Amino acid sequence: FLLSLKLENKTKGKLQKQICQVILDHFEKQYTMELGDTWTSVREVFTCPLRWQYAVLLNKFSRSADLENTLHVKGYHPALWGPLPYLPASLKCYIRRTPGKFPAQKHQAGKLKEYYLLNAASLLPVLALEVKDGEDVLDLCAAPGGKSVAMLQCACPGQLHCNEYDDLRSRWLKQTIESFIPDPLINLITVSKLDGRQIGDLKPELYDKVLVDAPCSNDRSWLFCSDIQQATLRLIQRKELSSQQFQLLRSAIKALRPGGSLVYSTCTLSKAENSDVINLILNSCSNVMPVDISEMAKAVSQEFTFLSGMQQHELLVLPEKGRAWGPMYIAKLKKM
């Protein structure tokens, strides 16, 4: 007991140095106001990476029976089960209650990886999008590529357009696709570096489904920003993010075919970047309507904790001890 207490204190000390106080103070003020008492339990998970959990998404293009057996032995179980409105049998993801990370696989040219490590909440936007065989799909802000990989586990689109404006992240995206997707299928994938805000004008009404996993204030990584100047700059720029997110959504709506659907997601708790952006879109675009995703939320509530009081077309995954997934905001819209 004394040894574990010593280790815990040592770890606490280490983490205390890593936490960016400027960011934490900002979160404290904003999220206490927006989330009330809920923020206390979320903050507990945020500030202690030892509590963080990682899911293992299996790659159906490079599957090994041994891997599933190993995961079972290590206490992993399927993350997705129950009466989900959309759950392709080929989408397999494993999680376990205890924190920790399964060893990552290195990128090797010409060799496909067997699994992708991710925050399990990242699969919810993919489930909400409900990609089917033959559909034309746009992943507007695709890097690092986990959601694109997850989509391809679910279905074989007619074409998948993965876009990433940032140069470095675009290279990361290409490497992810090379690591997980076999050659014949890679021909269906287009990777571009366009400004997402202009894609709607460049490619009007071309897609059946669009995912907008928008650039946002990434709460988890921001909290451990070691550069005070960078942290201060991020907080100043944070105010401009919702305007950028709104423009990306407007562009995505233009790129959608009538009858097509769109999923918007972020990995922040911030209301300004989540509900407020969606409300602004619904109030200013007469050709979109909200789509109810509450059935999906109900079906996965065993493994995920959601903020109560949300509208039926949106949900917010809250990290908590033992279910440290999220934050992940998801909203679904349909173009009329």
mmCIF file of C-alpha atoms in Angstrom:
data_model
loop_
_atom_site.group_PDB
_atom_site.id
_atom_site.type_symbol
_atom_site.label_atom_id
_atom_site.label_comp_id
_atom_site.label_asym_id
_atom_site.label_seq_id
_atom_site.Cartn_x
_atom_site.Cartn_y
_atom_site.Cartn_z
ATOM 1 C CA PHE A 1 0.000 0.000 0.000
ATOM 2 C CA LEU A 2 2.785 2.435 0.939
ATOM 3 C CA LEU A 3 4.625 1.634 -2.273
ATOM 4 C CA SER A 4 1.531 2.264 -4.385
ATOM 5 C CA LEU A 5 0.915 5.520 -2.485
ATOM 6 C CA LYS A 6 4.502 6.614 -3.169
ATOM 7 C CA LEU A 7 4.114 5.743 -6.857
ATOM 8 C CA GLU A 8 0.805 7.572 -7.011
ATOM 9 C CA ASN A 9 2.292 10.703 -5.440
ATOM 10 C CA LYS A 10 5.306 10.500 -7.754
ATOM 11 C CA THR A 11 2.982 10.186 -10.749
ATOM 12 C CA LYS A 12 0.790 12.997 -9.482
ATOM 13 C CA GLY A 13 3.847 15.193 -9.173
ATOM 14 C CA LYS A 14 4.944 14.328 -12.700
ATOM 15 C CA LEU A 15 1.517 14.995 -14.156
ATOM 16 C CA GLN A 16 1.123 18.175 -12.159
ATOM 17 C CA LYS A 17 4.170 19.559 -13.974
ATOM 18 C CA GLN A 18 2.737 18.545 -17.327
ATOM 19 C CA ILE A 19 -0.714 20.060 -16.900
ATOM 20 C CA CYS A 20 -0.910 23.518 -18.418
ATOM 21 C CA GLN A 21 -2.348 25.726 -15.687
ATOM 22 C CA VAL A 22 -3.442 28.473 -18.121
ATOM 23 C CA ILE A 23 -5.592 25.959 -20.023
ATOM 24 C CA LEU A 24 -6.907 24.272 -16.870
ATOM 25 C CA ASP A 25 -7.961 27.638 -15.391
ATOM 26 C CA HIS A 26 -9.773 28.473 -18.631
ATOM 27 C CA PHE A 27 -11.539 25.083 -18.689
ATOM 28 C CA GLU A 28 -12.403 25.406 -15.003
ATOM 29 C CA LYS A 29 -14.195 28.683 -15.630
ATOM 30 C CA GLN A 30 -15.943 27.690 -18.872
ATOM 31 C CA TYR A 31 -16.922 24.118 -18.101
ATOM 32 C CA THR A 32 -18.086 24.749 -14.541
ATOM 33 C CA MET A 33 -20.518 27.209 -16.097
ATOM 34 C CA GLU A 34 -21.550 24.907 -18.986
ATOM 35 C CA LEU A 35 -21.522 21.493 -17.291
ATOM 36 C CA GLY A 36 -21.994 22.278 -13.596
ATOM 37 C CA ASP A 37 -21.145 19.388 -11.239
ATOM 38 C CA THR A 38 -20.504 17.052 -14.193
ATOM 39 C CA TRP A 39 -17.263 18.936 -14.891
ATOM 40 C CA THR A 40 -15.745 17.709 -11.604
ATOM 41 C CA SER A 41 -15.812 14.042 -12.650
ATOM 42 C CA VAL A 42 -14.749 14.855 -16.233
ATOM 43 C CA ARG A 43 -11.814 16.926 -14.958
ATOM 44 C CA GLU A 44 -10.707 13.970 -12.818
ATOM 45 C CA VAL A 45 -10.271 11.839 -15.969
ATOM 46 C CA PHE A 46 -8.819 14.672 -18.068
ATOM 47 C CA THR A 47 -6.072 15.502 -15.609
ATOM 48 C CA CYS A 48 -4.978 11.906 -15.055
ATOM 49 C CA PRO A 49 -3.717 10.191 -18.233
ATOM 50 C CA LEU A 50 -3.213 7.002 -16.202
ATOM 51 C CA ARG A 51 -7.017 6.666 -16.309
ATOM 52 C CA TRP A 52 -7.224 7.026 -20.089
ATOM 53 C CA GLN A 53 -8.370 4.035 -22.118
ATOM 54 C CA TYR A 54 -7.723 3.020 -25.709
ATOM 55 C CA ALA A 55 -9.864 0.902 -27.991
ATOM 56 C CA VAL A 56 -8.514 -1.587 -30.534
ATOM 57 C CA LEU A 57 -10.196 -1.356 -33.941
ATOM 58 C CA LEU A 58 -9.487 -4.511 -35.960
ATOM 59 C CA ASN A 59 -8.528 -4.201 -39.618
ATOM 60 C CA LYS A 60 -10.700 -6.598 -41.664
ATOM 61 C CA PHE A 61 -8.167 -6.421 -44.517
ATOM 62 C CA SER A 62 -5.447 -7.956 -42.322
ATOM 63 C CA ARG A 63 -7.226 -10.069 -39.760
ATOM 64 C CA SER A 64 -5.610 -12.609 -37.471
ATOM 65 C CA ALA A 65 -7.504 -15.045 -35.239
ATOM 66 C CA ASP A 66 -4.649 -14.892 -32.734
ATOM 67 C CA LEU A 67 -5.224 -11.188 -32.170
ATOM 68 C CA GLU A 68 -8.845 -11.648 -31.076
ATOM 69 C CA ASN A 69 -7.792 -14.476 -28.742
ATOM 70 C CA THR A 70 -5.035 -12.295 -27.243
ATOM 71 C CA LEU A 71 -7.509 -9.465 -26.671
ATOM 72 C CA HIS A 72 -9.968 -11.810 -24.923
ATOM 73 C CA VAL A 73 -7.183 -13.126 -22.683
ATOM 74 C CA LYS A 74 -6.211 -9.559 -21.773
ATOM 75 C CA GLY A 75 -9.764 -8.771 -20.690
ATOM 76 C CA TYR A 76 -11.008 -6.949 -23.782
ATOM 77 C CA HIS A 77 -14.628 -7.244 -24.950
ATOM 78 C CA PRO A 78 -16.531 -5.886 -28.002
ATOM 79 C CA ALA A 79 -17.225 -2.156 -27.664
ATOM 80 C CA LEU A 80 -20.293 -2.257 -29.887
ATOM 81 C CA TRP A 81 -23.179 -4.633 -29.422
ATOM 82 C CA GLY A 82 -26.894 -4.527 -28.756
ATOM 83 C CA PRO A 83 -29.691 -3.244 -30.974
ATOM 84 C CA LEU A 84 -27.744 -0.588 -32.877
ATOM 85 C CA PRO A 85 -29.560 0.946 -35.874
ATOM 86 C CA TYR A 86 -26.363 0.452 -37.911
ATOM 87 C CA LEU A 87 -23.658 -2.033 -37.003
ATOM 88 C CA PRO A 88 -21.939 -3.905 -39.850
ATOM 89 C CA ALA A 89 -20.609 -7.298 -38.722
ATOM 90 C CA SER A 90 -17.231 -6.391 -40.251
ATOM 91 C CA LEU A 91 -16.747 -3.471 -37.801
ATOM 92 C CA LYS A 92 -14.949 -5.006 -34.839
ATOM 93 C CA CYS A 93 -13.630 -2.943 -31.968
ATOM 94 C CA TYR A 94 -12.470 -4.124 -28.552
ATOM 95 C CA ILE A 95 -12.251 -2.272 -25.233
ATOM 96 C CA ARG A 96 -11.663 -3.088 -21.591
ATOM 97 C CA ARG A 97 -12.692 -1.368 -18.382
ATOM 98 C CA THR A 98 -9.161 -0.922 -17.062
ATOM 99 C CA PRO A 99 -6.915 1.889 -18.321
ATOM 100 C CA GLY A 100 -3.879 1.212 -20.483
ATOM 101 C CA LYS A 101 -2.815 0.974 -24.080
ATOM 102 C CA PHE A 102 -2.380 -2.085 -26.275
ATOM 103 C CA PRO A 103 1.063 -1.925 -27.980
ATOM 104 C CA ALA A 104 0.987 0.104 -31.207
ATOM 105 C CA GLN A 105 2.166 -1.314 -34.538
ATOM 106 C CA LYS A 106 4.811 0.511 -36.578
ATOM 107 C CA HIS A 107 4.176 1.587 -40.168
ATOM 108 C CA GLN A 108 5.922 -0.774 -42.600
ATOM 109 C CA ALA A 109 5.766 -0.078 -46.336
ATOM 110 C CA GLY A 110 3.872 -2.844 -48.140
ATOM 111 C CA LYS A 111 2.570 -4.456 -44.922
ATOM 112 C CA LEU A 112 -0.910 -3.820 -43.576
ATOM 113 C CA LYS A 113 -1.449 -3.207 -39.871
ATOM 114 C CA GLU A 114 -3.823 -5.528 -38.020
ATOM 115 C CA TYR A 115 -5.410 -2.896 -35.775
ATOM 116 C CA TYR A 116 -5.798 0.818 -35.087
ATOM 117 C CA LEU A 117 -5.701 2.281 -31.573
ATOM 118 C CA LEU A 118 -8.254 5.007 -30.928
ATOM 119 C CA ASN A 119 -10.651 6.629 -28.495
ATOM 120 C CA ALA A 120 -13.742 4.382 -28.746
ATOM 121 C CA ALA A 121 -15.999 7.460 -28.978
ATOM 122 C CA SER A 122 -14.402 8.173 -32.391
ATOM 123 C CA LEU A 123 -16.485 5.331 -33.839
ATOM 124 C CA LEU A 124 -19.797 6.983 -32.971
ATOM 125 C CA PRO A 125 -19.671 9.582 -35.802
ATOM 126 C CA VAL A 126 -19.004 6.673 -38.213
ATOM 127 C CA LEU A 127 -21.975 4.704 -36.837
ATOM 128 C CA ALA A 128 -24.158 7.812 -37.099
ATOM 129 C CA LEU A 129 -23.130 8.358 -40.742
ATOM 130 C CA GLU A 130 -24.334 4.845 -41.753
ATOM 131 C CA VAL A 131 -22.147 4.442 -44.862
ATOM 132 C CA LYS A 132 -23.454 1.820 -47.316
ATOM 133 C CA ASP A 133 -21.836 0.001 -50.260
ATOM 134 C CA GLY A 134 -21.577 2.093 -53.412
ATOM 135 C CA GLU A 135 -22.193 5.485 -51.770
ATOM 136 C CA ASP A 136 -19.956 8.459 -52.536
ATOM 137 C CA VAL A 137 -18.490 9.699 -49.264
ATOM 138 C CA LEU A 138 -16.505 12.791 -48.280
ATOM 139 C CA ASP A 139 -14.405 12.911 -45.118
ATOM 140 C CA LEU A 140 -13.859 16.681 -45.083
ATOM 141 C CA CYS A 141 -11.173 16.972 -42.361
ATOM 142 C CA ALA A 142 -9.843 13.433 -42.516
ATOM 143 C CA ALA A 143 -6.440 13.354 -40.734
ATOM 144 C CA PRO A 144 -5.133 11.341 -39.011
ATOM 145 C CA GLY A 145 -7.455 8.909 -40.813
ATOM 146 C CA GLY A 146 -8.999 6.740 -38.097
ATOM 147 C CA LYS A 147 -12.582 7.539 -39.056
ATOM 148 C CA SER A 148 -11.863 6.913 -42.762
ATOM 149 C CA VAL A 149 -10.358 3.533 -41.836
ATOM 150 C CA ALA A 150 -13.432 2.770 -39.677
ATOM 151 C CA MET A 151 -15.789 3.675 -42.562
ATOM 152 C CA LEU A 152 -13.959 1.234 -44.835
ATOM 153 C CA GLN A 153 -14.414 -1.507 -42.226
ATOM 154 C CA CYS A 154 -18.185 -0.910 -42.529
ATOM 155 C CA ALA A 155 -18.770 -0.709 -46.287
ATOM 156 C CA CYS A 156 -17.193 -0.349 -49.708
ATOM 157 C CA PRO A 157 -18.062 3.153 -50.942
ATOM 158 C CA GLY A 158 -18.354 4.018 -54.629
ATOM 159 C CA GLN A 159 -15.666 6.573 -53.873
ATOM 160 C CA LEU A 160 -14.170 7.900 -50.657
ATOM 161 C CA HIS A 161 -12.749 11.411 -50.797
ATOM 162 C CA CYS A 162 -10.423 12.079 -47.843
ATOM 163 C CA ASN A 163 -9.485 15.734 -47.544
ATOM 164 C CA GLU A 164 -6.945 17.356 -45.220
ATOM 165 C CA TYR A 165 -5.838 20.959 -45.661
ATOM 166 C CA ASP A 166 -2.851 20.871 -43.290
ATOM 167 C CA ASP A 167 0.317 19.659 -45.016
ATOM 168 C CA LEU A 168 1.818 17.644 -42.153
ATOM 169 C CA ARG A 169 -1.520 16.075 -41.206
ATOM 170 C CA SER A 170 -2.154 15.249 -44.867
ATOM 171 C CA ARG A 171 1.062 13.181 -44.966
ATOM 172 C CA TRP A 172 -0.042 11.430 -41.774
ATOM 173 C CA LEU A 173 -3.424 10.672 -43.404
ATOM 174 C CA LYS A 174 -1.763 9.142 -46.486
ATOM 175 C CA GLN A 175 0.410 6.939 -44.286
ATOM 176 C CA THR A 176 -2.637 5.753 -42.293
ATOM 177 C CA ILE A 177 -4.454 4.774 -45.496
ATOM 178 C CA GLU A 178 -1.353 2.943 -46.795
ATOM 179 C CA SER A 179 -1.049 1.109 -43.467
ATOM 180 C CA PHE A 180 -4.626 -0.184 -43.390
ATOM 181 C CA ILE A 181 -6.128 -0.373 -46.864
ATOM 182 C CA PRO A 182 -5.132 -2.928 -49.551
ATOM 183 C CA ASP A 183 -4.213 -1.896 -53.079
ATOM 184 C CA PRO A 184 -7.406 -2.579 -55.072
ATOM 185 C CA LEU A 185 -9.453 -0.585 -52.573
ATOM 186 C CA ILE A 186 -6.957 2.290 -52.449
ATOM 187 C CA ASN A 187 -8.044 3.072 -56.036
ATOM 188 C CA LEU A 188 -11.459 4.113 -54.678
ATOM 189 C CA ILE A 189 -9.834 6.644 -52.339
ATOM 190 C CA THR A 190 -8.941 10.192 -53.321
ATOM 191 C CA VAL A 191 -6.722 12.150 -50.937
ATOM 192 C CA SER A 192 -6.733 15.937 -51.398
ATOM 193 C CA LYS A 193 -5.345 19.020 -49.616
ATOM 194 C CA LEU A 194 -8.149 21.471 -50.399
ATOM 195 C CA ASP A 195 -9.482 24.187 -48.104
ATOM 196 C CA GLY A 196 -12.557 22.431 -46.705
ATOM 197 C CA ARG A 197 -14.468 25.725 -46.745
ATOM 198 C CA GLN A 198 -14.272 25.739 -50.558
ATOM 199 C CA ILE A 199 -15.046 22.096 -51.345
ATOM 200 C CA GLY A 200 -18.799 22.765 -51.549
ATOM 201 C CA ASP A 201 -18.250 25.269 -54.375
ATOM 202 C CA LEU A 202 -15.656 23.065 -56.109
ATOM 203 C CA LYS A 203 -17.692 19.846 -55.864
ATOM 204 C CA PRO A 204 -21.383 20.761 -55.509
ATOM 205 C CA GLU A 205 -23.891 17.982 -54.764
ATOM 206 C CA LEU A 206 -21.377 15.197 -55.412
ATOM 207 C CA TYR A 207 -21.671 13.126 -52.224
ATOM 208 C CA ASP A 208 -24.265 10.905 -50.532
ATOM 209 C CA LYS A 209 -22.624 11.191 -47.119
ATOM 210 C CA VAL A 210 -20.263 13.777 -45.602
ATOM 211 C CA LEU A 211 -18.350 13.592 -42.336
ATOM 212 C CA VAL A 212 -17.165 16.897 -40.870
ATOM 213 C CA ASP A 213 -14.835 15.918 -38.019
ATOM 214 C CA ALA A 214 -13.955 19.574 -37.549
ATOM 215 C CA PRO A 215 -10.750 21.161 -36.263
ATOM 216 C CA CYS A 216 -11.595 22.085 -32.684
ATOM 217 C CA SER A 217 -10.061 22.916 -29.338
ATOM 218 C CA ASN A 218 -8.893 19.396 -28.542
ATOM 219 C CA ASP A 219 -9.475 19.462 -24.784
ATOM 220 C CA ARG A 220 -7.323 16.464 -23.854
ATOM 221 C CA SER A 221 -4.190 17.477 -25.749
ATOM 222 C CA TRP A 222 -4.532 21.198 -24.975
ATOM 223 C CA LEU A 223 -4.493 20.433 -21.267
ATOM 224 C CA PHE A 224 -0.961 19.054 -21.577
ATOM 225 C CA CYS A 225 0.437 21.830 -23.779
ATOM 226 C CA SER A 226 3.982 22.421 -22.461
ATOM 227 C CA ASP A 227 4.451 25.799 -24.167
ATOM 228 C CA ILE A 228 2.711 28.602 -22.231
ATOM 229 C CA GLN A 229 2.885 30.988 -25.208
ATOM 230 C CA GLN A 230 1.311 28.406 -27.494
ATOM 231 C CA ALA A 231 -1.389 27.721 -24.895
ATOM 232 C CA THR A 232 -2.213 31.439 -24.605
ATOM 233 C CA LEU A 233 -2.345 31.742 -28.397
ATOM 234 C CA ARG A 234 -4.657 28.725 -28.620
ATOM 235 C CA LEU A 235 -7.067 30.310 -26.149
ATOM 236 C CA ILE A 236 -7.126 33.516 -28.216
ATOM 237 C CA GLN A 237 -7.700 31.538 -31.440
ATOM 238 C CA ARG A 238 -10.370 29.408 -29.741
ATOM 239 C CA LYS A 239 -12.855 32.233 -30.176
ATOM 240 C CA GLU A 240 -12.476 32.004 -33.976
ATOM 241 C CA LEU A 241 -12.958 28.232 -34.240
ATOM 242 C CA SER A 242 -16.767 28.276 -34.257
ATOM 243 C CA SER A 243 -16.774 30.596 -37.279
ATOM 244 C CA GLN A 244 -14.427 28.209 -39.143
ATOM 245 C CA GLN A 245 -16.578 25.212 -38.140
ATOM 246 C CA PHE A 246 -19.708 26.982 -39.410
ATOM 247 C CA GLN A 247 -18.006 27.667 -42.771
ATOM 248 C CA LEU A 248 -16.901 24.017 -43.061
ATOM 249 C CA LEU A 249 -20.469 22.885 -42.409
ATOM 250 C CA ARG A 250 -21.887 25.292 -44.986
ATOM 251 C CA SER A 251 -19.388 23.920 -47.504
ATOM 252 C CA ALA A 252 -20.277 20.309 -46.581
ATOM 253 C CA ILE A 253 -23.990 20.999 -47.127
ATOM 254 C CA LYS A 254 -23.242 22.363 -50.620
ATOM 255 C CA ALA A 255 -21.198 19.220 -51.392
ATOM 256 C CA LEU A 256 -24.101 16.944 -50.344
ATOM 257 C CA ARG A 257 -26.666 15.620 -52.785
ATOM 258 C CA PRO A 258 -30.308 16.307 -51.854
ATOM 259 C CA GLY A 259 -31.411 13.442 -49.592
ATOM 260 C CA GLY A 260 -27.829 12.944 -48.417
ATOM 261 C CA SER A 261 -26.782 13.118 -44.782
ATOM 262 C CA LEU A 262 -24.015 14.746 -42.839
ATOM 263 C CA VAL A 263 -22.417 14.078 -39.465
ATOM 264 C CA TYR A 264 -20.591 16.823 -37.568
ATOM 265 C CA SER A 265 -18.192 15.865 -34.786
ATOM 266 C CA THR A 266 -15.587 17.451 -32.498
ATOM 267 C CA CYS A 267 -13.459 16.269 -29.579
ATOM 268 C CA THR A 268 -14.250 19.236 -27.326
ATOM 269 C CA LEU A 269 -16.812 19.847 -24.585
ATOM 270 C CA SER A 270 -17.216 23.471 -25.696
ATOM 271 C CA LYS A 271 -20.849 24.442 -26.355
ATOM 272 C CA ALA A 272 -19.678 27.273 -28.658
ATOM 273 C CA GLU A 273 -18.062 24.699 -30.980
ATOM 274 C CA ASN A 274 -20.819 22.114 -30.661
ATOM 275 C CA SER A 275 -24.522 22.865 -30.159
ATOM 276 C CA ASP A 276 -24.139 26.570 -30.967
ATOM 277 C CA VAL A 277 -22.585 25.813 -34.382
ATOM 278 C CA ILE A 278 -25.311 23.283 -35.252
ATOM 279 C CA ASN A 279 -28.085 25.648 -34.087
ATOM 280 C CA LEU A 280 -26.619 28.404 -36.252
ATOM 281 C CA ILE A 281 -26.621 26.063 -39.265
ATOM 282 C CA LEU A 282 -30.216 24.948 -38.634
ATOM 283 C CA ASN A 283 -31.329 28.563 -38.282
ATOM 284 C CA SER A 284 -29.517 29.804 -41.391
ATOM 285 C CA CYS A 285 -29.823 26.887 -43.858
ATOM 286 C CA SER A 286 -33.422 26.135 -44.830
ATOM 287 C CA ASN A 287 -32.407 23.039 -46.838
ATOM 288 C CA VAL A 288 -31.212 20.933 -43.868
ATOM 289 C CA MET A 289 -33.077 19.209 -41.081
ATOM 290 C CA PRO A 290 -31.912 17.475 -37.882
ATOM 291 C CA VAL A 291 -31.847 13.659 -37.756
ATOM 292 C CA ASP A 292 -32.694 11.803 -34.548
ATOM 293 C CA ILE A 293 -29.692 9.759 -33.270
ATOM 294 C CA SER A 294 -31.089 9.005 -29.812
ATOM 295 C CA GLU A 295 -31.618 5.294 -30.669
ATOM 296 C CA MET A 296 -27.899 4.934 -31.352
ATOM 297 C CA ALA A 297 -27.074 6.648 -28.056
ATOM 298 C CA LYS A 298 -29.458 4.358 -26.170
ATOM 299 C CA ALA A 299 -27.931 1.241 -27.747
ATOM 300 C CA VAL A 300 -24.357 2.150 -26.684
ATOM 301 C CA SER A 301 -25.176 3.678 -23.282
ATOM 302 C CA GLN A 302 -23.731 0.562 -21.623
ATOM 303 C CA GLU A 303 -20.223 1.630 -22.671
ATOM 304 C CA PHE A 304 -20.507 5.428 -23.059
ATOM 305 C CA THR A 305 -21.647 8.233 -20.774
ATOM 306 C CA PHE A 306 -23.647 11.040 -22.400
ATOM 307 C CA LEU A 307 -24.475 14.548 -21.240
ATOM 308 C CA SER A 308 -28.180 14.704 -20.416
ATOM 309 C CA GLY A 309 -30.520 17.346 -21.799
ATOM 310 C CA MET A 310 -29.208 17.305 -25.382
ATOM 311 C CA GLN A 311 -31.471 17.543 -28.468
ATOM 312 C CA GLN A 312 -32.365 14.284 -30.269
ATOM 313 C CA HIS A 313 -30.070 15.047 -33.211
ATOM 314 C CA GLU A 314 -26.954 15.481 -31.046
ATOM 315 C CA LEU A 315 -24.985 13.826 -28.261
ATOM 316 C CA LEU A 316 -21.914 14.557 -26.186
ATOM 317 C CA VAL A 317 -19.766 11.716 -24.816
ATOM 318 C CA LEU A 318 -18.345 12.557 -21.388
ATOM 319 C CA PRO A 319 -15.217 10.783 -20.105
ATOM 320 C CA GLU A 320 -15.627 9.169 -16.707
ATOM 321 C CA LYS A 321 -13.575 6.716 -14.661
ATOM 322 C CA GLY A 322 -13.803 3.212 -16.180
ATOM 323 C CA ARG A 323 -15.462 4.661 -19.291
ATOM 324 C CA ALA A 324 -12.873 7.291 -20.178
ATOM 325 C CA TRP A 325 -14.111 7.776 -23.754
ATOM 326 C CA GLY A 326 -14.597 11.215 -25.291
ATOM 327 C CA PRO A 327 -15.097 14.049 -25.208
ATOM 328 C CA MET A 328 -16.881 13.568 -28.507
ATOM 329 C CA TYR A 329 -19.736 15.685 -29.807
ATOM 330 C CA ILE A 330 -21.858 14.264 -32.640
ATOM 331 C CA ALA A 331 -24.754 15.810 -34.570
ATOM 332 C CA LYS A 332 -26.536 14.513 -37.661
ATOM 333 C CA LEU A 333 -28.279 16.518 -40.398
ATOM 334 C CA LYS A 334 -30.033 15.642 -43.648
ATOM 335 C CA LYS A 335 -30.191 17.749 -46.826
ATOM 336 C CA MET A 336 -33.673 18.145 -48.262
#
